[in-house]
XYZ file of C-alpha atoms in Angstrom:
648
model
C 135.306 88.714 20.386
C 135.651 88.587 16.653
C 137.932 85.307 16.984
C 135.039 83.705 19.385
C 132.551 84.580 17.217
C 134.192 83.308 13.756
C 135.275 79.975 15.856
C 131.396 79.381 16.947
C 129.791 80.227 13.861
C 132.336 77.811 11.562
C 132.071 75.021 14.346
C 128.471 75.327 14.462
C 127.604 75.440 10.939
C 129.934 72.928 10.371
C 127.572 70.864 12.526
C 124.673 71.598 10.908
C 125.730 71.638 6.883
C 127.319 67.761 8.194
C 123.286 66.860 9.282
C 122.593 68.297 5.332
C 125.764 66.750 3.639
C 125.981 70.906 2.424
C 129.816 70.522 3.355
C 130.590 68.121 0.751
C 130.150 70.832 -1.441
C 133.628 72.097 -1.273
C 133.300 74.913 -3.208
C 129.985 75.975 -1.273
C 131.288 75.599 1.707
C 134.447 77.427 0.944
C 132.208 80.715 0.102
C 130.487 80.565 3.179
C 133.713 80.496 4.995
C 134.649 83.397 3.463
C 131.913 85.278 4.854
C 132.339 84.313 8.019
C 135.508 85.217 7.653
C 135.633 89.018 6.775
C 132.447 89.673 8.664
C 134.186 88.566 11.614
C 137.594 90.821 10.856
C 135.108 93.314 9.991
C 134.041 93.806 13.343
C 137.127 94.935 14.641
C 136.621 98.509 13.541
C 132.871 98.058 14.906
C 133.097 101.180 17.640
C 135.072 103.437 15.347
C 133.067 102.836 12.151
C 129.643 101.385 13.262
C 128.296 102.081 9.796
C 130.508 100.814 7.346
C 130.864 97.765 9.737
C 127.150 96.623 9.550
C 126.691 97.395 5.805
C 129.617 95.131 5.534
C 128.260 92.555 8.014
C 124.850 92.355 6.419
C 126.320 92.107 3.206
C 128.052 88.865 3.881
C 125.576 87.550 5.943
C 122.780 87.162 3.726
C 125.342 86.022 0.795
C 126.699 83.398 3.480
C 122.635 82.204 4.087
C 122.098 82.074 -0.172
C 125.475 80.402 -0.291
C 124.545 77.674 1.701
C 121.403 77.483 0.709
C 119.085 76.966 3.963
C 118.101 79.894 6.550
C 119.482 76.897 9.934
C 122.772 77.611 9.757
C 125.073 80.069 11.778
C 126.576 81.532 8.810
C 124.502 84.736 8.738
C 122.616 86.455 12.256
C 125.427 87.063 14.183
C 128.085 89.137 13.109
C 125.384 91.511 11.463
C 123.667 91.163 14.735
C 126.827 92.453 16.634
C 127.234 95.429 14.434
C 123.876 96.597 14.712
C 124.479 96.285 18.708
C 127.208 98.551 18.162
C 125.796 100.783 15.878
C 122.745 101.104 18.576
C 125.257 101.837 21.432
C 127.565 104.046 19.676
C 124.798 106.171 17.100
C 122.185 108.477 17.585
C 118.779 106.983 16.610
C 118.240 107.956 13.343
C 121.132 106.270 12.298
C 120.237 103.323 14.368
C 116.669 102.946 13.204
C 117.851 102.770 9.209
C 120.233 100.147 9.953
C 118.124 97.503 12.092
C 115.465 98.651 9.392
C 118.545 97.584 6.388
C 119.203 94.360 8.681
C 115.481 92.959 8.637
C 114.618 93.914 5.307
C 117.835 92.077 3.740
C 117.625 89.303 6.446
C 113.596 88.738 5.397
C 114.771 88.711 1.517
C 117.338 86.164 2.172
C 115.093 83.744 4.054
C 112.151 84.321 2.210
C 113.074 82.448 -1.605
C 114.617 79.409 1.090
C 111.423 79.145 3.032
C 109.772 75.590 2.471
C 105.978 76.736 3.336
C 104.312 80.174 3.851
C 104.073 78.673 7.780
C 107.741 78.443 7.917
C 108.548 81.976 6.220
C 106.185 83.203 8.752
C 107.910 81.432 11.661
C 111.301 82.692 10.429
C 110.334 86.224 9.181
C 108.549 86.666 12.472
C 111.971 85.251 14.079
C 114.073 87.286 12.594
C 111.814 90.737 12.889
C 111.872 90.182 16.783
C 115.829 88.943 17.047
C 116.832 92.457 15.303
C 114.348 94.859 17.220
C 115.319 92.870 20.127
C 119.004 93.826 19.589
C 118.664 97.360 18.750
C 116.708 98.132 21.497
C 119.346 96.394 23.724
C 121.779 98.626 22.097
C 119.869 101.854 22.538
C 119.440 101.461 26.481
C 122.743 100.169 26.485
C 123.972 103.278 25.299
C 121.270 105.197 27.279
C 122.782 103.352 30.470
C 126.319 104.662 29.415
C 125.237 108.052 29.154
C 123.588 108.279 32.367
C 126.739 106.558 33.707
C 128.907 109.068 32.587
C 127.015 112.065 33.509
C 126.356 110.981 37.166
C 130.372 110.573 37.624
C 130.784 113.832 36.376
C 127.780 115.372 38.838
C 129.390 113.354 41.639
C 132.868 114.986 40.455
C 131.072 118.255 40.362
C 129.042 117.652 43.788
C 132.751 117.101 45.732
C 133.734 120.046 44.153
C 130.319 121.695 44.958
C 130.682 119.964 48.690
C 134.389 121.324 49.443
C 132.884 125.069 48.119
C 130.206 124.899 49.941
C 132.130 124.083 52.845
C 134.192 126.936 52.851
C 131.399 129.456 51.817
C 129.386 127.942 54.983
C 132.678 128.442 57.073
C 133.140 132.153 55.942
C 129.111 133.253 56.017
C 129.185 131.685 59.480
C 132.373 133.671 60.721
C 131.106 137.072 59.294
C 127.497 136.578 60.702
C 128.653 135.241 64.253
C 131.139 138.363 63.952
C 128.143 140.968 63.211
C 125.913 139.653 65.085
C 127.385 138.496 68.457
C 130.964 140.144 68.680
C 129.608 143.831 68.448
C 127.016 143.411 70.739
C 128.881 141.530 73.356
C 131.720 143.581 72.985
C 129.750 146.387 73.487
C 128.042 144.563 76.621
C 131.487 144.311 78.024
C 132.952 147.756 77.265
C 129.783 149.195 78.879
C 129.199 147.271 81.268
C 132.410 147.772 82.695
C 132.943 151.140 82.439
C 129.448 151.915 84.406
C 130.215 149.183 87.414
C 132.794 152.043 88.515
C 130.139 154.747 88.649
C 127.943 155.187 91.666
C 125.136 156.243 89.965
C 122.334 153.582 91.032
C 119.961 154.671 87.901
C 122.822 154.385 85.610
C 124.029 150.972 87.163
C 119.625 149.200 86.544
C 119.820 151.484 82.935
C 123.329 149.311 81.955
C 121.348 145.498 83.562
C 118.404 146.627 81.588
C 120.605 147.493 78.360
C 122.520 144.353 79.017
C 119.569 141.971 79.456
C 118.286 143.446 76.239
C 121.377 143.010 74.239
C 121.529 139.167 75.412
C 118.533 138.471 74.131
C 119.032 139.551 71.110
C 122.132 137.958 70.912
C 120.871 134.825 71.994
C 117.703 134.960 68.971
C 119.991 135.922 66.411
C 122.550 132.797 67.515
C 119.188 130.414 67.543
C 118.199 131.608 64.176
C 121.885 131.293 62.818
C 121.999 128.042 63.654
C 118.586 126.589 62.423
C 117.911 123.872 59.672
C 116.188 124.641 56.857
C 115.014 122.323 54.107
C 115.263 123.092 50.304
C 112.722 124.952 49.383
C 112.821 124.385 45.787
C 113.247 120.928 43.854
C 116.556 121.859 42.497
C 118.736 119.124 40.547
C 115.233 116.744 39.736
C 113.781 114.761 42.321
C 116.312 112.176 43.063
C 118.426 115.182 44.149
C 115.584 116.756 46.014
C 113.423 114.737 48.242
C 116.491 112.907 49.640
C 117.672 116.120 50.410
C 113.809 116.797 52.088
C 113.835 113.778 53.825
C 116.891 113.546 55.427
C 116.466 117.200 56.551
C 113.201 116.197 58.454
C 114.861 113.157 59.508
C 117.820 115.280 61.387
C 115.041 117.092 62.747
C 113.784 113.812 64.547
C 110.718 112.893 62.123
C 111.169 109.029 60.911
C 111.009 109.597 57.186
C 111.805 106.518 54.415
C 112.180 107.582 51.399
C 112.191 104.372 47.902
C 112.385 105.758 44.652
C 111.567 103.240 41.838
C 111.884 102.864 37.713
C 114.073 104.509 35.324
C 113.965 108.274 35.850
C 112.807 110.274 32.917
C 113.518 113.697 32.385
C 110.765 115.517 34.021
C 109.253 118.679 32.819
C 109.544 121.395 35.370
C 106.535 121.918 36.324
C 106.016 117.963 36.950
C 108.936 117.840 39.185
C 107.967 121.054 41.252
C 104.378 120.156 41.298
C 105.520 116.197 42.789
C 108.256 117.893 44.938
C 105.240 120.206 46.359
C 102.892 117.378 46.384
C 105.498 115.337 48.785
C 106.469 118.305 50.916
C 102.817 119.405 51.476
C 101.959 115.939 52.723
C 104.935 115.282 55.113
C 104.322 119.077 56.396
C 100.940 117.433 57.058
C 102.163 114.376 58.685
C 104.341 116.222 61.202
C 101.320 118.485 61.800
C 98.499 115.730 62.410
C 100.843 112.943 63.546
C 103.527 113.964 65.192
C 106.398 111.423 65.886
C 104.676 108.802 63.524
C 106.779 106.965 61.023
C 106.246 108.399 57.080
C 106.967 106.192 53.734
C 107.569 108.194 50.752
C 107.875 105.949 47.508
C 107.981 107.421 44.155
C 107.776 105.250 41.099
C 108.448 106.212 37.630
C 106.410 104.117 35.351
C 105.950 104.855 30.985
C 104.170 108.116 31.049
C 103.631 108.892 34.317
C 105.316 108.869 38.123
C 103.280 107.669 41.013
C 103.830 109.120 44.241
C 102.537 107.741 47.670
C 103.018 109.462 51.114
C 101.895 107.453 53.803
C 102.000 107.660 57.718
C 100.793 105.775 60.679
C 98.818 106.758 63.145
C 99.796 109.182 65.988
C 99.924 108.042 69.878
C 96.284 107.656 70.693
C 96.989 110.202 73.851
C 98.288 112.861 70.839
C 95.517 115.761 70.244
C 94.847 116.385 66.766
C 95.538 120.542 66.666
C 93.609 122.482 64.878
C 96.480 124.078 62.855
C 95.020 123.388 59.043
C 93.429 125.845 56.861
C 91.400 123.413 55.046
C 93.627 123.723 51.587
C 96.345 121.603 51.747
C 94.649 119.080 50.294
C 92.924 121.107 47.878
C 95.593 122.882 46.858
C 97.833 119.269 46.142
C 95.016 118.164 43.806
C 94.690 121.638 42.093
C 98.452 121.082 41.143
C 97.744 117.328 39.855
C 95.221 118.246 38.375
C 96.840 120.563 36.835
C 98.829 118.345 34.586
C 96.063 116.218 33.809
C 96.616 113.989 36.527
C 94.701 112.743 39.825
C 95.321 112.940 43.580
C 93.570 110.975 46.373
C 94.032 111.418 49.824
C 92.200 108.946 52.908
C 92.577 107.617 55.844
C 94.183 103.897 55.672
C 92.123 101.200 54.044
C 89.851 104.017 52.836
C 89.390 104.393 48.513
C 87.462 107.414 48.531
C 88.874 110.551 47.558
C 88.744 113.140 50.366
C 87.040 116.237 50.388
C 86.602 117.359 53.985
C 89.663 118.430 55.817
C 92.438 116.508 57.341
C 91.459 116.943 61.199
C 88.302 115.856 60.864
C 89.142 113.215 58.770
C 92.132 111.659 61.013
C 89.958 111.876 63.870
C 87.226 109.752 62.362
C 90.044 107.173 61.580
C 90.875 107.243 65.238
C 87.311 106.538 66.292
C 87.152 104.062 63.788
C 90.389 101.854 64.346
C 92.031 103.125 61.110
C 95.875 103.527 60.946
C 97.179 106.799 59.637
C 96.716 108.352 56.193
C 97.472 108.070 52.879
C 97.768 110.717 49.797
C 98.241 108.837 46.350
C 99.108 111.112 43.397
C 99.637 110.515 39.663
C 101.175 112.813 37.746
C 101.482 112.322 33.936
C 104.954 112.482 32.596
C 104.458 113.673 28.657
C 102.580 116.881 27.693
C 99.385 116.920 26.035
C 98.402 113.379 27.199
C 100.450 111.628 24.869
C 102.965 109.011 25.756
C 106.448 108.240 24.091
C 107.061 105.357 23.154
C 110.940 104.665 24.424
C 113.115 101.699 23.903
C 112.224 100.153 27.097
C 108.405 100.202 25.730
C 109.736 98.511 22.560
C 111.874 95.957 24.470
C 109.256 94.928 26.872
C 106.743 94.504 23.844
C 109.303 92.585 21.531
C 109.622 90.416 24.732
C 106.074 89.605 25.717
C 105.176 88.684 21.635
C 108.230 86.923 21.751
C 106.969 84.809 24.561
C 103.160 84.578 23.622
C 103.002 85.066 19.426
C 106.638 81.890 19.208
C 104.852 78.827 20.676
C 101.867 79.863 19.448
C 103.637 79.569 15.800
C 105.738 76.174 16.457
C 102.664 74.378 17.792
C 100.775 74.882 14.317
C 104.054 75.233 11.951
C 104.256 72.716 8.949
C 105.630 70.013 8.486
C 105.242 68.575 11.917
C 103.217 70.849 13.906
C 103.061 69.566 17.669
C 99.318 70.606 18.055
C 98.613 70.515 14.345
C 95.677 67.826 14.981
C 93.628 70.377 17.512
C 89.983 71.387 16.816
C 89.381 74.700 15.508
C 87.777 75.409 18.891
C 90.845 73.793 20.716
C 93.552 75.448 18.228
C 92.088 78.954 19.089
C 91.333 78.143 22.832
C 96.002 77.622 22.944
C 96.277 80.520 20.876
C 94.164 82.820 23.475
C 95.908 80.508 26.179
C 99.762 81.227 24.955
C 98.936 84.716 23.900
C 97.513 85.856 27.454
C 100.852 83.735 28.853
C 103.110 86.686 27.735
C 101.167 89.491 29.009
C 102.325 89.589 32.801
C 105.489 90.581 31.168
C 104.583 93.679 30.866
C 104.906 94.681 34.361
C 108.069 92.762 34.913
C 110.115 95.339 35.702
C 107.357 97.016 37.994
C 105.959 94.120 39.709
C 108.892 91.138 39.081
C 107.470 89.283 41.811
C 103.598 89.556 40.460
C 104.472 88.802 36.659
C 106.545 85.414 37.819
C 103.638 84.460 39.830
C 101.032 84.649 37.517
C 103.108 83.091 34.740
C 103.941 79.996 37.107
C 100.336 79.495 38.295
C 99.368 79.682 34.231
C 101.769 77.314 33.650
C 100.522 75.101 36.793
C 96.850 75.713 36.117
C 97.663 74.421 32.188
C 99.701 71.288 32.770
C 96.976 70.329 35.381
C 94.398 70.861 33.195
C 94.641 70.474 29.482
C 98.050 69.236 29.627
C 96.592 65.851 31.398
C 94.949 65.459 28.700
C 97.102 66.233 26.010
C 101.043 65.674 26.423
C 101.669 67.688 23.160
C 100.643 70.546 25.260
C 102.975 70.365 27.583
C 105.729 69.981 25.075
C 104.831 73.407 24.099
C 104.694 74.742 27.503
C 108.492 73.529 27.863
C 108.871 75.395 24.789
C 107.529 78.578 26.365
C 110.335 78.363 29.082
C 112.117 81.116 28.170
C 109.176 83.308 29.737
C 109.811 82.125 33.092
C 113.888 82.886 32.284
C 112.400 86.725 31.438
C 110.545 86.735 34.753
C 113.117 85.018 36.985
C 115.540 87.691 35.159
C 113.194 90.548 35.900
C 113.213 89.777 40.139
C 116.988 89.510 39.752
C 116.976 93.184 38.252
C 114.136 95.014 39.395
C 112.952 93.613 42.218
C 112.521 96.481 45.123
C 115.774 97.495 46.997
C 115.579 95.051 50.414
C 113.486 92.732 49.175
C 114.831 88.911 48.580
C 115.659 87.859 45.294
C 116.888 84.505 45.414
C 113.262 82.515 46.101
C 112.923 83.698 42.121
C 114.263 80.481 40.409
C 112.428 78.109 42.583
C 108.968 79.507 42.319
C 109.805 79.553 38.122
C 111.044 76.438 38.613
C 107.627 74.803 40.346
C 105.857 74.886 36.446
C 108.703 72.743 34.754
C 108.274 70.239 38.042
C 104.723 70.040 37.356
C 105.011 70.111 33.719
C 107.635 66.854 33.824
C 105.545 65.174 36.529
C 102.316 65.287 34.270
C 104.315 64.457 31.703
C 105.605 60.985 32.850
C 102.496 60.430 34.594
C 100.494 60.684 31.882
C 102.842 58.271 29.202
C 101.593 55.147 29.017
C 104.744 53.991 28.422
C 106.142 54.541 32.274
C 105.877 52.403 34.623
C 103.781 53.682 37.358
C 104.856 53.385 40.750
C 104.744 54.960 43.857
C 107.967 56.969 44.140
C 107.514 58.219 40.373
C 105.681 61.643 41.267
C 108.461 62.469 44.212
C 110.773 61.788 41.705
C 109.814 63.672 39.231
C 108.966 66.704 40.950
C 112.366 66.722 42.704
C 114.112 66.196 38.970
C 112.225 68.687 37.336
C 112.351 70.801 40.123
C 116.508 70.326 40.249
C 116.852 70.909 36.379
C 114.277 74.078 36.271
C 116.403 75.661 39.624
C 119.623 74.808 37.475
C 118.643 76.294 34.401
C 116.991 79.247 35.912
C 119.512 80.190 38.476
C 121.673 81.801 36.059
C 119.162 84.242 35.191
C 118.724 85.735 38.457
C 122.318 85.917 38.740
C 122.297 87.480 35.779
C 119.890 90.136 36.234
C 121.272 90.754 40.467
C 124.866 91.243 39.519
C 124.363 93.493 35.992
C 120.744 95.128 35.930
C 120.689 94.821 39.914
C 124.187 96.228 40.474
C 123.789 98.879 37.907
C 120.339 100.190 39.560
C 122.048 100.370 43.074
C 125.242 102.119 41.523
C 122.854 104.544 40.239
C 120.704 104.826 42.747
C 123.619 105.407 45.065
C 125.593 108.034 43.396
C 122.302 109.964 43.465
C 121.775 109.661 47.094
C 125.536 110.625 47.513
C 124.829 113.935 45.166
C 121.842 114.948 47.002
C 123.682 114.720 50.374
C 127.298 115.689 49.445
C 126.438 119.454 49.411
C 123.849 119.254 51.861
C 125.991 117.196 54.872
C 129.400 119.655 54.317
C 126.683 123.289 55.293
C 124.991 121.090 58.032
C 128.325 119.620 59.263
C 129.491 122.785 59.595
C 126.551 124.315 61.130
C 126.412 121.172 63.067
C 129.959 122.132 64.368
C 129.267 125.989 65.009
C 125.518 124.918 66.561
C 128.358 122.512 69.358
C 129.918 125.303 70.024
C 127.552 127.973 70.281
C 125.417 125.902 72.249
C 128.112 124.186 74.614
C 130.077 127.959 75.719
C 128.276 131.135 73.885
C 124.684 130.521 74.104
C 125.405 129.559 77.492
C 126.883 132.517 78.732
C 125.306 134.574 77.102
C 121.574 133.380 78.529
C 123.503 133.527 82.107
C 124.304 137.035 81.507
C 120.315 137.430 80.820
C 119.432 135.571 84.090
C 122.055 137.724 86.138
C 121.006 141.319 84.752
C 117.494 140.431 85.344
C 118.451 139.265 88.907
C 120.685 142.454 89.096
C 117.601 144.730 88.310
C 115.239 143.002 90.962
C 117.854 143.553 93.647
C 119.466 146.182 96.120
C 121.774 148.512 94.827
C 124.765 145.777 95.616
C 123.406 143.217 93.628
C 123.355 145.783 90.802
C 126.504 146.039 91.042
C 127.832 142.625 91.502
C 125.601 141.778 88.880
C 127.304 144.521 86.654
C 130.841 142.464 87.436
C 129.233 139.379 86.638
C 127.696 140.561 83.660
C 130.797 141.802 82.322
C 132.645 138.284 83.289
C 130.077 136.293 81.238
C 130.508 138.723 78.018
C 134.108 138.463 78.062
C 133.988 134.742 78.453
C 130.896 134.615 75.732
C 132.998 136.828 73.549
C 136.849 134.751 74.312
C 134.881 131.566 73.631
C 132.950 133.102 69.960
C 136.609 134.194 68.938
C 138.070 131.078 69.265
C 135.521 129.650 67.301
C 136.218 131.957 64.829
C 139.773 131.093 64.570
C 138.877 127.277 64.469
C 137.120 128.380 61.463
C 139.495 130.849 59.536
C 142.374 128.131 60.167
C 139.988 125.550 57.602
């Protein structure tokens, strides 16, 4: 990388000193080579010594600009640039935030005496402020990324380990309860049982049915409870671990749960992650009481300063009877715990917005009269204490991004010496300022809402180059300028577009402005010859070069940001279930065999004491036989179920 970047900073300020005859200056030009030079060799020790690396980076960057004399060259910006990306992946913050501060204050002294105007220092400073925070911040969540990396393949290391223990601690509880439980009681079924058929004492004979019946019931509850489900009951391991573990609990109990979990995921404080993991499980115990069978969506979002959670079900079978199984604080108690934390919680029948206060049977069965379709609780639950919010490096990135978009074109198109809308009105100058400012705010919610933030930049773009931009081409120079928004947005889809949902319509809707834009463009020069192919043509060749330049973007962002998301995504779906599928295999596997030759004979040997005791004194005493039969067989049949499991 060092070689790359010394051969592309030498080629390409060779290229620009030769526009500036600056390399006939041999001796000039031979300092600024030297720069390059040992910045460049510099950066091999860039991981190991960060520090030193970027002092010595900087340091020859800005004497590589003064050298040469003019702040458009590649001499300085890039090698610095690189160490401070290294120093942001591979330092703790502190560190980080003195050297991007070191690299923007030497940076703005080195441009500043070369500036031609104040409007071109201010163009450049403002360049150069946004191209370093721009690069730390990358760093920072690049080493964020790398830690999160790391420590969910050492908890999916741990969870195999965790999955192959809990295996064999499911296998042994299993073996000692089946043992206490069934084996003494049927073993004591068949030693009594047997020993009293040979007696001719009726009494005694209906005393040992009676005793028998007894006993197999109780075998046959303790064998059902044994082998019973149960959900987590506490949100242990964060909410990625525990509400797939919820829902795919209730969905092997037959209840159609979908579970999408959205956004970065912050470290919650506990009592935000036990009051959304009670939040969730309240509602879906709701769901399964008022509409059983209906399919429930469970999305969770985490957005800065808050997670947003929304449980939502359809509408039970119209011939389903709403039960009267509520106390009336379920819903209560779920805003009480939002609440709580300074946050809000609305729950309503579908397409309803008010907030509910009456209980949930009454309300569902209004939304049946009505025509509505199932309910919905909505619950937002603030993420940093005391109603502050931290400002983290994806804040800062998405805020360098959206000035960098709105606050650049609104600086080229009034910049000295040739300003592209420097002969605008007052009222027209500040009317493109508001216009390009309010261009970079959709932005913002790029990574929330990819698809919404590229639509509401293209139809700004579209609504502009209709408008104004028919009237001014300088205009629409500027909004080809702005592309590099719609390369953001088209990005953004690529990367954080929900799971499931296409990505690749991305570069053709960014692509519709710069069709538009070149189409208006031609249209309006009176220079081009106006004919009636020239609009088809030039919305298919603007078209063709916007899908060409912005397809690389959504590849971009589907293969790294996209790829990295699922990966993580993933491995926390595999955590939560690792642990969870080795008990309920095995339990699945004991439930089999309980239920296919134990519980079997054992509820037979119920059925035939009870018909013993309602017979003659012969039945008794067949049924005696039979009864001991079936407890042998019960008991042969638990043993070698036992021995299945020791031999694992």
């Amino acid at each position: 990388m060092p070689a790359l970047l010394a051969t592309v900073q030498i080629g390409g300020s060779w290229a620009l000193a030769a526009a500036d005859d600056l390399h006939r200056s041999q001796g000039r030009w031979m300092a600024a080579l030297a720069c390059v030079v040992i910045a460049c060799v510099a950066l091999i020790w860039r991981r190991t010594a960060p520090v030193p690396v970027l002092v010595a980076t900087i340091a020859c960057s800005g004497a590589g600009v003064l050298v040469m004399g003019t702040p458009d060259t590649l001499v300085g910006g890039l090698s610095d640039a690189v160490a401070l990306y290294s120093l942001a992946v591979h330092r703790e913050r502190r560190q980080v935030m003195v050297g991007g501060a070191v690299a923007i204050a030497v940076s703005l002294a080195t441009v500043a005496p070369l500036t031609k105007s104040l409007a071109d220092g201010l163009l450049n400073c403002t360049l150069n402020v946004l191209y370093y925070v721009v690069i730390t911040a990358l760093g920072q969540l690049r080493q964020q990324y790398k830690q999160r990396r790391r420590a969910l393949a050492e908890q999916l290391a741990e969870a195999e380990r965790a999955r192959r223990a809990a295996a064999g601690s499911e296998r042994e509880r299993l073996a000692r309860d089946l043992h206490d439980v069934a084996g003494h009681h049927l073993s004591a079924v068949v030693v009594h049982s047997g020993a009293v058929s040979r007696t001719t004492d009726p009494d005694l004979k209906r005393q040992a049915l009676a005793a028998a019946a007894d006993t197999g019931r109780d075998v046959l509850r303790a064998l059902t409870r044994l082998v019973d489900v149960m959900g987590p009951q506490d949100p242990d391991g964060g909410l990625d671990s525990s509400l797939p573990q919820l829902c795919q609990g209730l969905a092997r109990l037959g209840v159609p749960v979908s579970l999408t979990i959205e956004g970065r995921t912050p470290r919650l404080r506990p009592e935000v992650g036990m009051a959304a993991y009670r939040i969730v499980q309240e509602s879906l115990t709701n769901a399964m009481r008022y509409a059983p069978g209906a399919p429930v969506a469970v999305e969770v979002r985490h957005v800065p300063g808050a997670i947003e959670l929304l449980v939502a079900n359809e509408a039970p079978a119209e011939d389903a009877a709403v039960p009267a199984l509520g106390t009336g604080r379920g819903i209560a108690g779920m805003r009480e715990r939002a609440e709580a934390l300074g946050g809000t919680l609305t729950a309503a029948a579908a397409e309803r917005t008010k907030e509910v206060s009456r209980s949930r049977d009454t309300m569902l069965t209004e939304a049946r009269d009505t025509g509505l379709a199932g309910w919905t609780v909505q619950a937002v639950l603030p993420t940093i204490s005391g109603g502050g919010r931290r400002l983290g490096w994806s804040e800062v990135l998405d805020a360098t991004v959206v000035a960098s978009c709105a606050i650049l074109p609104a600086l080229v198109a009034f910049t000295p010496p040739e300003p592209i809308l420097g002969h605008a009105s007052t009222m027209g100058a500040a009317a493109i300022v508001v216009f390009l400012l309010l261009r970079g705010v959709p932005l913002w919610w790029r990574r929330r809402a990819p698809y919404l933030a590229l639509g509401g930049l293209a139809a700004m773009d579209i609504a502009a180059a209709l408008t104004a931009g028919t009237q001014a081409q300088s205009l629409l120079a500027l909004l080809l300028i702005g592309a590099p928004a719609e390369m953001v947005a088209v990005y953004a889809v690529g990367g954080h577009a929900r799971h499931g949902r296409r990505t690749w319509p991305a570069p053709f809707i960014g692509a519709v402005p710069w069709a538009v834009t070149f189409t208006v463009l031609l249209v309006t020069d009176p220079e081009t010859e106006q004919t009636s192919g020239v609009i088809p043509f030039t919305l298919g060749a603007g078209g063709l070069f916007g899908v060409l330049v912005l397809l690389p973007f959504w590849a971009w962002g589907k293969t790294v940001t996209g790829r990295g998301q699922r990966w993580e995504a993933t491995a926390r779906e595999t955590m939560a279930a690792r642990t969870g599928e080795a008990v309920q295999a095995e339990r699945h596997r004991v439930a089999l065999g309980l239920r296919a030759t134990v519980l079997d004979h054992t509820a037979r040997l119920v059925r035939a004491a009870e018909a013993g005791m309602a017979g003659t004194e012969a039945d008794a005493r067949a049924a005696l036989d039979s009864v001991t039969e079936l407890a042998r067989t019960a008991l042969l049949d638990m043993r070698a179920l036992l021995d299945a499991l020791e031999e694992e």
